[in-house]
Tab-separated table of C-alpha atoms and ligand atoms in Angstrom:
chain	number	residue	atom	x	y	z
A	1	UNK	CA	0.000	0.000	0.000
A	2	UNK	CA	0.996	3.430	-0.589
A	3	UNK	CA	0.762	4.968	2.703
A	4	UNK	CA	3.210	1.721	3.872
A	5	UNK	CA	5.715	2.973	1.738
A	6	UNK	CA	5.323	6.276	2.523
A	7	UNK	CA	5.599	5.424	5.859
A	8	UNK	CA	8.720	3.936	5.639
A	9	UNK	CA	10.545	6.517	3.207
A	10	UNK	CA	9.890	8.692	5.836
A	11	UNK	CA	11.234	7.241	8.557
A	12	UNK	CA	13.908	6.244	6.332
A	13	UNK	CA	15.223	9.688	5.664
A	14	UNK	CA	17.492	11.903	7.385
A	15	UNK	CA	17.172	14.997	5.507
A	16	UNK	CA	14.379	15.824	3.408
A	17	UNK	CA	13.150	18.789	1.214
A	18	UNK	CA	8.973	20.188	1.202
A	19	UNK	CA	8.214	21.736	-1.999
A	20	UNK	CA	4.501	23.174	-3.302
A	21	UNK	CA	3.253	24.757	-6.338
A	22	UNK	CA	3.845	28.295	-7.500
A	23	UNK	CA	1.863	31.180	-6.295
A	24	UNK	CA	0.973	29.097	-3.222
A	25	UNK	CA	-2.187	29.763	-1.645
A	26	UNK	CA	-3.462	28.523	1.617
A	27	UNK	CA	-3.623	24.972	1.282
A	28	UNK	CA	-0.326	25.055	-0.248
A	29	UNK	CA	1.248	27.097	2.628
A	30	UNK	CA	-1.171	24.993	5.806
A	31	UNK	CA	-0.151	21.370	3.969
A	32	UNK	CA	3.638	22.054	3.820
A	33	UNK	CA	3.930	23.711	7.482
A	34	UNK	CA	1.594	20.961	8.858
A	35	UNK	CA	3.907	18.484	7.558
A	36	UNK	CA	7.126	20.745	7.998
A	37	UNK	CA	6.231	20.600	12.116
A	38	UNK	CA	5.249	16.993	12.071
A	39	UNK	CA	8.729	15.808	10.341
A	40	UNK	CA	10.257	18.244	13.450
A	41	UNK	CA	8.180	16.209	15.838
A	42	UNK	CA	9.812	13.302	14.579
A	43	UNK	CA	13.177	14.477	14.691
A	44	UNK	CA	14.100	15.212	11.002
A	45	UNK	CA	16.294	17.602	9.388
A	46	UNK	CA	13.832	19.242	6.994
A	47	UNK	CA	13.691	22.568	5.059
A	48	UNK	CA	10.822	23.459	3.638
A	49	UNK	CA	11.459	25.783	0.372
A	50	UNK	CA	8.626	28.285	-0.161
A	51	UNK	CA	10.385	31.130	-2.082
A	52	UNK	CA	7.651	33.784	-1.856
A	53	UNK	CA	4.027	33.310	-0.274
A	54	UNK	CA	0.952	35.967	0.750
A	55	UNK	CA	2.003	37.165	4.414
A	56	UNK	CA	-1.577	36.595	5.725
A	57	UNK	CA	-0.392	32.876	6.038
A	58	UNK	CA	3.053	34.338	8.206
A	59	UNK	CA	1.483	34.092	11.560
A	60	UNK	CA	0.981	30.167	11.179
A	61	UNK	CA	3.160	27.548	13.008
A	62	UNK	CA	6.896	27.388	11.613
A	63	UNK	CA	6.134	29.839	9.149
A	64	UNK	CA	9.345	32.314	10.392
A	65	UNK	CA	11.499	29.059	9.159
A	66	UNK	CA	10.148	28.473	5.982
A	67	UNK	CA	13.313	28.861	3.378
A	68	UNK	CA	13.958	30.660	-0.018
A	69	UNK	CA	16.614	28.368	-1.383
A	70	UNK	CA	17.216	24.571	-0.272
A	71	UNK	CA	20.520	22.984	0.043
A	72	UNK	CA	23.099	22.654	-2.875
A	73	UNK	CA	23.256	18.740	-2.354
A	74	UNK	CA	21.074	16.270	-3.286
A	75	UNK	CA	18.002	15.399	-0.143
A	76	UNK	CA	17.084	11.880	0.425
A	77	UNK	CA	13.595	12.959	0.214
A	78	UNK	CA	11.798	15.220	-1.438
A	79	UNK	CA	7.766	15.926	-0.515
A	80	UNK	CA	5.473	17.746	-2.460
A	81	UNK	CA	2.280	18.974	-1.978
A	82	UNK	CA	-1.166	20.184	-3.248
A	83	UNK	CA	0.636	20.176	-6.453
A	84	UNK	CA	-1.055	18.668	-9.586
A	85	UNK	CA	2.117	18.883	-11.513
A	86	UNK	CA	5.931	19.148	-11.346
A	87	UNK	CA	5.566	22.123	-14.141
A	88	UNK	CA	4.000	23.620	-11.275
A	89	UNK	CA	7.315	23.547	-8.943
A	90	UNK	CA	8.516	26.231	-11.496
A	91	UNK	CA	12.004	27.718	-10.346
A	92	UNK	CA	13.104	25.507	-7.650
A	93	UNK	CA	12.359	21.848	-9.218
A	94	UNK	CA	15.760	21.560	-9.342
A	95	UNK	CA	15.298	20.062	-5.304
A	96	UNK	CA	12.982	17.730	-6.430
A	97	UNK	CA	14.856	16.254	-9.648
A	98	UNK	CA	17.897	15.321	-7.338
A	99	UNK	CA	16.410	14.027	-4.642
A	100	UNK	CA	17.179	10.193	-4.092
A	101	UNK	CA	13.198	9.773	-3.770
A	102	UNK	CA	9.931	11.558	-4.092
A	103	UNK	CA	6.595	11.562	-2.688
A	104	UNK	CA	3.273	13.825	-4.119
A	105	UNK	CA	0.324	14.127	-1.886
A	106	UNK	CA	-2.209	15.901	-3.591
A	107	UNK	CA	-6.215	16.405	-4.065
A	108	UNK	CA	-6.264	17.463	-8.018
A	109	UNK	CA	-8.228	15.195	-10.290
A	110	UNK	CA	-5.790	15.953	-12.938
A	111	UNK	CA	-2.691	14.960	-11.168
A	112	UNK	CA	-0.115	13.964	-13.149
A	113	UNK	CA	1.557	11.169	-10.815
A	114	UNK	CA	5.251	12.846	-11.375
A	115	UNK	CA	6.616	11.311	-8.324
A	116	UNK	CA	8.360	7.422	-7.064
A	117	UNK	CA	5.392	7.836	-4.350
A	118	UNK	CA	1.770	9.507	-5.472
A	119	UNK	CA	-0.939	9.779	-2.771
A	120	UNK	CA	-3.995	11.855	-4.805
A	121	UNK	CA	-7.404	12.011	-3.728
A	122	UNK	CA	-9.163	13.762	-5.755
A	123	UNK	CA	-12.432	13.369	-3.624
A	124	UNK	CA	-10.380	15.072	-0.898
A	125	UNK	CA	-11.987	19.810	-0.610
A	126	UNK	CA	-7.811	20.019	0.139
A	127	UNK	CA	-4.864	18.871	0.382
A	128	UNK	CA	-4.574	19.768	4.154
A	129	UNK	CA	-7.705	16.669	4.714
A	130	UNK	CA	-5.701	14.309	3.161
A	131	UNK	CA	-2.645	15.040	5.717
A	132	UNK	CA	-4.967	14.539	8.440
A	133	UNK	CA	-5.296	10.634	7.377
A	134	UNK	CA	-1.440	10.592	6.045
A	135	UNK	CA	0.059	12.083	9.524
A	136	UNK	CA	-2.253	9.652	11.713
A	137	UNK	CA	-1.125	6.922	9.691
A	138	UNK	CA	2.474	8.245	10.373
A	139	UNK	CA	1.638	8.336	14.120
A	140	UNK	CA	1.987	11.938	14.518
A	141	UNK	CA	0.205	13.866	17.015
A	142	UNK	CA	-1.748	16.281	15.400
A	143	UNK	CA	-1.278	18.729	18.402
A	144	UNK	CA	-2.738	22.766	18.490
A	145	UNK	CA	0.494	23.874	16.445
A	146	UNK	CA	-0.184	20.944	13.077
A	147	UNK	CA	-4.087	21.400	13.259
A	148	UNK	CA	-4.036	25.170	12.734
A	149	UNK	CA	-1.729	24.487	9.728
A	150	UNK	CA	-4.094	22.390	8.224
A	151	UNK	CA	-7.141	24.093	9.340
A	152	UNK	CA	-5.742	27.133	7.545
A	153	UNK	CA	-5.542	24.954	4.106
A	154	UNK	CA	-8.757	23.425	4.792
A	155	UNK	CA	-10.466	27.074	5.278
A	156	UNK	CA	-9.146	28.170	2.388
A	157	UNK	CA	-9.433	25.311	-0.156
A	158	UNK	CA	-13.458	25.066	0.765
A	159	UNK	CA	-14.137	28.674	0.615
A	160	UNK	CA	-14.526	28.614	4.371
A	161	UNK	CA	-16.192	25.571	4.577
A	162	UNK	CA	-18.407	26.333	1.963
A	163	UNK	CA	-17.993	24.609	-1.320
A	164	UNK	CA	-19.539	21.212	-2.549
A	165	UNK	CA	-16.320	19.148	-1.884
A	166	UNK	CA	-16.711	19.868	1.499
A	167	UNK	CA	-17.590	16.414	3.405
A	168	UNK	CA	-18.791	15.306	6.857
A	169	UNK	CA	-15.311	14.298	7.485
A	170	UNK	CA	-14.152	17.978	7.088
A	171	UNK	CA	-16.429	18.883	9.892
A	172	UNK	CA	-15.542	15.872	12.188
A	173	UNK	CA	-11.995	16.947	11.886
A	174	UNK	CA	-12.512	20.678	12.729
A	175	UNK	CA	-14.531	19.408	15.466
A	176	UNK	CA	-12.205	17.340	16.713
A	177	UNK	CA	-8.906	20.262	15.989
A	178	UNK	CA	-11.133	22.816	18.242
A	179	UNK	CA	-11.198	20.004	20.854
A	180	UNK	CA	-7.279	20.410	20.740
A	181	UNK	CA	-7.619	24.389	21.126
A	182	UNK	CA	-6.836	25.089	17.982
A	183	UNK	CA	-8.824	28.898	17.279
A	184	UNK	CA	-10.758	28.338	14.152
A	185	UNK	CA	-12.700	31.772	13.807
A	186	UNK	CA	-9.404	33.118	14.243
A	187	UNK	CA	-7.584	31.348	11.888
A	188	UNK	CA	-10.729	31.575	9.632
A	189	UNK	CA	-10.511	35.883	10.193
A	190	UNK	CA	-6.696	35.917	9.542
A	191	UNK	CA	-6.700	33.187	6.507
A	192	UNK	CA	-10.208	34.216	4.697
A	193	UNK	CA	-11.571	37.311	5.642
A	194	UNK	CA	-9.124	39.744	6.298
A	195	UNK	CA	-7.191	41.623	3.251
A	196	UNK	CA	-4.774	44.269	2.943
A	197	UNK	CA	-5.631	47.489	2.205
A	198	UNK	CA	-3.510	47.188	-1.461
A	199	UNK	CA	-5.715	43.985	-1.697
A	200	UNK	CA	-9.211	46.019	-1.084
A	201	UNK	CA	-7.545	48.785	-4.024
A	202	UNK	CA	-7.267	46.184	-6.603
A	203	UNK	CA	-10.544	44.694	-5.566
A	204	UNK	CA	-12.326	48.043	-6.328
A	205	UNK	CA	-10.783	48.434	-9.663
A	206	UNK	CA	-11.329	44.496	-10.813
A	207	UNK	CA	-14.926	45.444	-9.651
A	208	UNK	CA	-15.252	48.902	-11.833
A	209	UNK	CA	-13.866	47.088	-14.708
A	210	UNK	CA	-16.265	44.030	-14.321
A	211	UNK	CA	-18.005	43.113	-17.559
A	212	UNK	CA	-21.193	40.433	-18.074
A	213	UNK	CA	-21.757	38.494	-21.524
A	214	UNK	CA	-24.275	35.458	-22.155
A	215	UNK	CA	-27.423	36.928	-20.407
A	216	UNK	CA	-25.078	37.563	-17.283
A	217	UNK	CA	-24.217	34.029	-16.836
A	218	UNK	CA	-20.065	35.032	-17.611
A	219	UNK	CA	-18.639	37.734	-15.631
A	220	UNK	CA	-15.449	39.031	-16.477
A	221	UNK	CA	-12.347	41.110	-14.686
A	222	UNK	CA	-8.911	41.760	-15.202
A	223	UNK	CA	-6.016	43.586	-13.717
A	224	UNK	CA	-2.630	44.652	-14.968
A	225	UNK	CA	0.853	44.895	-13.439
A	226	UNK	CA	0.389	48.556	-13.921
A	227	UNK	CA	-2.538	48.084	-11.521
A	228	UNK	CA	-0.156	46.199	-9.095
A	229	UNK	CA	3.034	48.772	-9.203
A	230	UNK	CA	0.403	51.842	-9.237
A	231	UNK	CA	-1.116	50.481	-5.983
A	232	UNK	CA	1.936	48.855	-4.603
A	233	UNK	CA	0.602	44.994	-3.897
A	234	UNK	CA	2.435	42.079	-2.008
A	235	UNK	CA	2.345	38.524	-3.141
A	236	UNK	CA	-1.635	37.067	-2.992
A	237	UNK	CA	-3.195	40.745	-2.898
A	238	UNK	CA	-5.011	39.503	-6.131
A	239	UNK	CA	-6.434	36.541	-3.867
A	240	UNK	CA	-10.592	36.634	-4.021
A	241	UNK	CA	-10.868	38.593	-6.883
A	242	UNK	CA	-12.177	36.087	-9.418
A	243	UNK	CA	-14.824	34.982	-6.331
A	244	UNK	CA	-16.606	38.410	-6.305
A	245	UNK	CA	-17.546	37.736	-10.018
A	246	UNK	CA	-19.188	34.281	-8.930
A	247	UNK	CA	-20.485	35.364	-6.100
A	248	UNK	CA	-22.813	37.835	-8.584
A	249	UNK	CA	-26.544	36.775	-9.057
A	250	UNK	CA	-26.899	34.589	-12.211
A	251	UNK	CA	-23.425	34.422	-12.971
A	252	UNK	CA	-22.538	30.836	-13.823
A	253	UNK	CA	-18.439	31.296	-14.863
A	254	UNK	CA	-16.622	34.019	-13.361
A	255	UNK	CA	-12.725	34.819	-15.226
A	256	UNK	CA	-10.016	36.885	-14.091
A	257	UNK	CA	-7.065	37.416	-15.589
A	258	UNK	CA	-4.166	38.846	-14.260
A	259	UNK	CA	-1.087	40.057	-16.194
A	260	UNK	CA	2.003	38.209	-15.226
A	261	UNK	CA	5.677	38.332	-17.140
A	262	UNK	CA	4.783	37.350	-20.320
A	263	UNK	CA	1.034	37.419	-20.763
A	264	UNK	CA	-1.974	36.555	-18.277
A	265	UNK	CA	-2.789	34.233	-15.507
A	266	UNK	CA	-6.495	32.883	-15.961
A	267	UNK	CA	-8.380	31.795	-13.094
A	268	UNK	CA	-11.740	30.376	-13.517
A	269	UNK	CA	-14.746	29.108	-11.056
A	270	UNK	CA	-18.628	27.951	-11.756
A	271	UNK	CA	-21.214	27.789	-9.747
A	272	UNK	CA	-23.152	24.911	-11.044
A	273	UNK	CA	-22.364	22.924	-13.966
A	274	UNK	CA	-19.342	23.983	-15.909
A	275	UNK	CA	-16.189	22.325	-15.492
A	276	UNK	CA	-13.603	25.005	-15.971
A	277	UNK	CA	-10.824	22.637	-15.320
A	278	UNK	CA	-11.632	21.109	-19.340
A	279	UNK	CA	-11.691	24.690	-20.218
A	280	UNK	CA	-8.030	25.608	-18.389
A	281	UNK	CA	-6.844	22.199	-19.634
A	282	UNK	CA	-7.629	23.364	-23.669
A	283	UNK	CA	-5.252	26.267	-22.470
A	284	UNK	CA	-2.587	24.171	-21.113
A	285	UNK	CA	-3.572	24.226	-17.326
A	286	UNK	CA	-5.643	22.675	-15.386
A	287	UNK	CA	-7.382	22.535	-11.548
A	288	UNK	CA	-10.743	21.433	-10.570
A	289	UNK	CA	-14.259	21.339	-12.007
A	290	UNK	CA	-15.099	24.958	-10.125
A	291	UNK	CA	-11.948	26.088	-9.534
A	292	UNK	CA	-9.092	25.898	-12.465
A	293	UNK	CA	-6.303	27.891	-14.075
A	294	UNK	CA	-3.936	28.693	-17.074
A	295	UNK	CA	-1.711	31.012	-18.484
A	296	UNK	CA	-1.901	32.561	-21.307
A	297	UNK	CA	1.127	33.997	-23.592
A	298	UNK	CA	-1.132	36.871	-25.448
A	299	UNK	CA	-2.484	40.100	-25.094
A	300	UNK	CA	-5.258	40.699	-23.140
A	301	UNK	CA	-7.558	41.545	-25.801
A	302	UNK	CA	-6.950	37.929	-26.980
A	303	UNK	CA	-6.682	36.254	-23.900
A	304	UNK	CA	-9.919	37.874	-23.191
A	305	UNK	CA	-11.721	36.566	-26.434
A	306	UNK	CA	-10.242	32.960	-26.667
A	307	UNK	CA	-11.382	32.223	-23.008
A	308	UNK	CA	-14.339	33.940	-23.352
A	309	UNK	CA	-15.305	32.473	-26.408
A	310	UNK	CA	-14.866	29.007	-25.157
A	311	UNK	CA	-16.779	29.526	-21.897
A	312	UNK	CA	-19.749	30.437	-24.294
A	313	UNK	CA	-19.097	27.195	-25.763
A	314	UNK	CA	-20.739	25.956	-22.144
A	315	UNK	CA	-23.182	28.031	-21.135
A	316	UNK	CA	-26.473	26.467	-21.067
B	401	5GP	P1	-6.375	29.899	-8.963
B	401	5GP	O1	-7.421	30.414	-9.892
B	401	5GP	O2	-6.747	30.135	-7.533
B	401	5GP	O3	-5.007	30.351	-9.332
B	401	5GP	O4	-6.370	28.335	-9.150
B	401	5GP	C1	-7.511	27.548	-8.996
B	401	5GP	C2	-7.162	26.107	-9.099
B	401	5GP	O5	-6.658	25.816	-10.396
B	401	5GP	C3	-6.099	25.685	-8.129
B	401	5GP	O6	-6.498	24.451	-7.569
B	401	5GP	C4	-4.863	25.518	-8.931
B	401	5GP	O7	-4.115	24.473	-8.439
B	401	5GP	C5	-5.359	25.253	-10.330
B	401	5GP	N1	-4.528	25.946	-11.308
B	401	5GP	C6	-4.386	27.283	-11.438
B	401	5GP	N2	-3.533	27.577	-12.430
B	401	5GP	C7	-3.127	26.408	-12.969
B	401	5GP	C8	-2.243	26.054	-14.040
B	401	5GP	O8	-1.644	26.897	-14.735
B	401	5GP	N3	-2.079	24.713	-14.265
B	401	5GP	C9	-2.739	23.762	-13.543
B	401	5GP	N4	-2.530	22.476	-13.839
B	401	5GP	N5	-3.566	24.061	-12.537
B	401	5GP	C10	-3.770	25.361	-12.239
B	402	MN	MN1	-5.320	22.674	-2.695
């Protein structure tokens, strides 16, 4: 069995490397600290590499020791997770390449199974719920410091416990984490609801610039990196923008596309019953059926109508 082998690659290894995927939201932050502090617990030499990540998630457990660069030589083990792909490690797969083994424990359906080890559940709202049965199979103690890692990844993966893939087993675990004192409003506040106030300024001007086609069943947003240096955002301050278009009355596909070097990041989410992950796959990426990505080397004009026009293409 997987988890066996897991197990024992694990406890095999002396030093090991935690990687997740670019632009790293919560789940990717909560999943690598909640398995950063449980290799501490027992007794590893671990780095986790994060190179940049939004600063709401700095006030979680072990966060202060999370590392830009990894070691020149090769780790016995390399982990990596809520990552559907290794194209996704970007810059720094370098760690994972070299390392004498790898494991990938992920939730994405379209998870490419680029490691020795894959663990994917694709039934799983986040990554963070999957650690919860990897780390009790591992015999860690998931005390107050783990639990509010992975409640943070859980919070944020399920829209605050919100979304569809949400399960009963979500709630029994956040039942049984505030048993353990672990704060969930307050991680909830700090994780999901508050923003910066460069975060709230490129809100308002995604929202001026908001456009509806098909009957108002496609919103549409965009921001540029003139936006970004004009208001002076931080990593993530673009986090929640493509919700507010969902969260419209009647809207079934929401897109927002960001300008990145060369060309725009898509992000896509549905309400109901279009899977943008086919969509974001056509375009190279990929995610889940409400929530899903890609980039896109164009301008935004074209961006705009190729994604557009193949949302259309879904619309009932
Ligand atoms: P977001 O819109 O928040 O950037 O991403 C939503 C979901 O789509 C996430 O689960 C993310 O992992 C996935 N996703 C976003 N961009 C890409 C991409 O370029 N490639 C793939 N494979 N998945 C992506
Ligand atoms: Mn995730």
């Amino acid at each position: 069995m997987t988890l066996d082998s897991i197990k024992e690659e694990i406890l095999n290894a002396k030093d090991i490397v935690i990687l997740t995927h670019e632009m790293p939201d919560g789940d990717a932050v909560g999943s690598s600290l909640a398995v950063y502090n449980s290799l501490k617990q027992l007794g590893k030499t671990v780095d986790l590499v994060i190179p940049e990540y939004p600063k709401n998630f700095a006030f979680l457990p072990g966060a202060k020791e999370i590392k830009k660069e990894g070691k020149d030589t090769s780790y016995d083990l390399s982990i990596v997770l809520d990552c559907s792909d290794v194209k996704r490690l970007n810059g720094f797969s370098n760690y994972f390449e070299q390392a004498n083994k790898t494991i990938n424990i992920d939730h994405h359906g379209v998870n490419t199974m680029f490691a020795d080890l894959n663990f994917v559940n694709p039934a799983s709202p986040a990554c963070a719920q999957i650690l919860v049965t990897v780390l009790e199979y591992l015999g860690i103690e998931i005390d107050k410091n783990i639990g509010t890692c992975l409640v943070a990844g859980i919070i944020t993966d399920t829209g605050g416990f919100k979304y569809q893939g949400v399960t009963a087993e979500t709630f029994e675990f956040a039942a049984g984490l505030l048993n353990k004192g672990v704060n969930i409003s307050d991680v909830y506040r700090k994780v999901f609801q508050v923003i910066t106030k460069e975060a709230f300024e490129l809100r308002k001007v995604a929202i001026d610039r908001l456009e509806f086609f098909e009957n108002g069943k496609i919103s549409f947003t965009y921001t540029t990196k003139e936006d970004e240096e004009r208001i002076n955002t931080s990593t993530g301050d673009h986090e929640g923008i493509v919700e507010l278009g969902r969260d419209i009355e009647g809207v079934e596909v929401s897109v927002y596309l960001r300008e990145v070097e060369n060309g725009y990041k898509a992000s896509l989410r549905s309400t109901e019953y279009v899977n943008v992950a086919d969509i974001c796959l056509l375009f190279g990426g990929g995610g889940h059926i409400k929530a899903a990505g890609c980039n896109l080397q164009m301008s935004l004009e074209q961006g705009k109508e190729k994604i557009i026009n193949e949302v259309k293409k879904y619309i009932k």
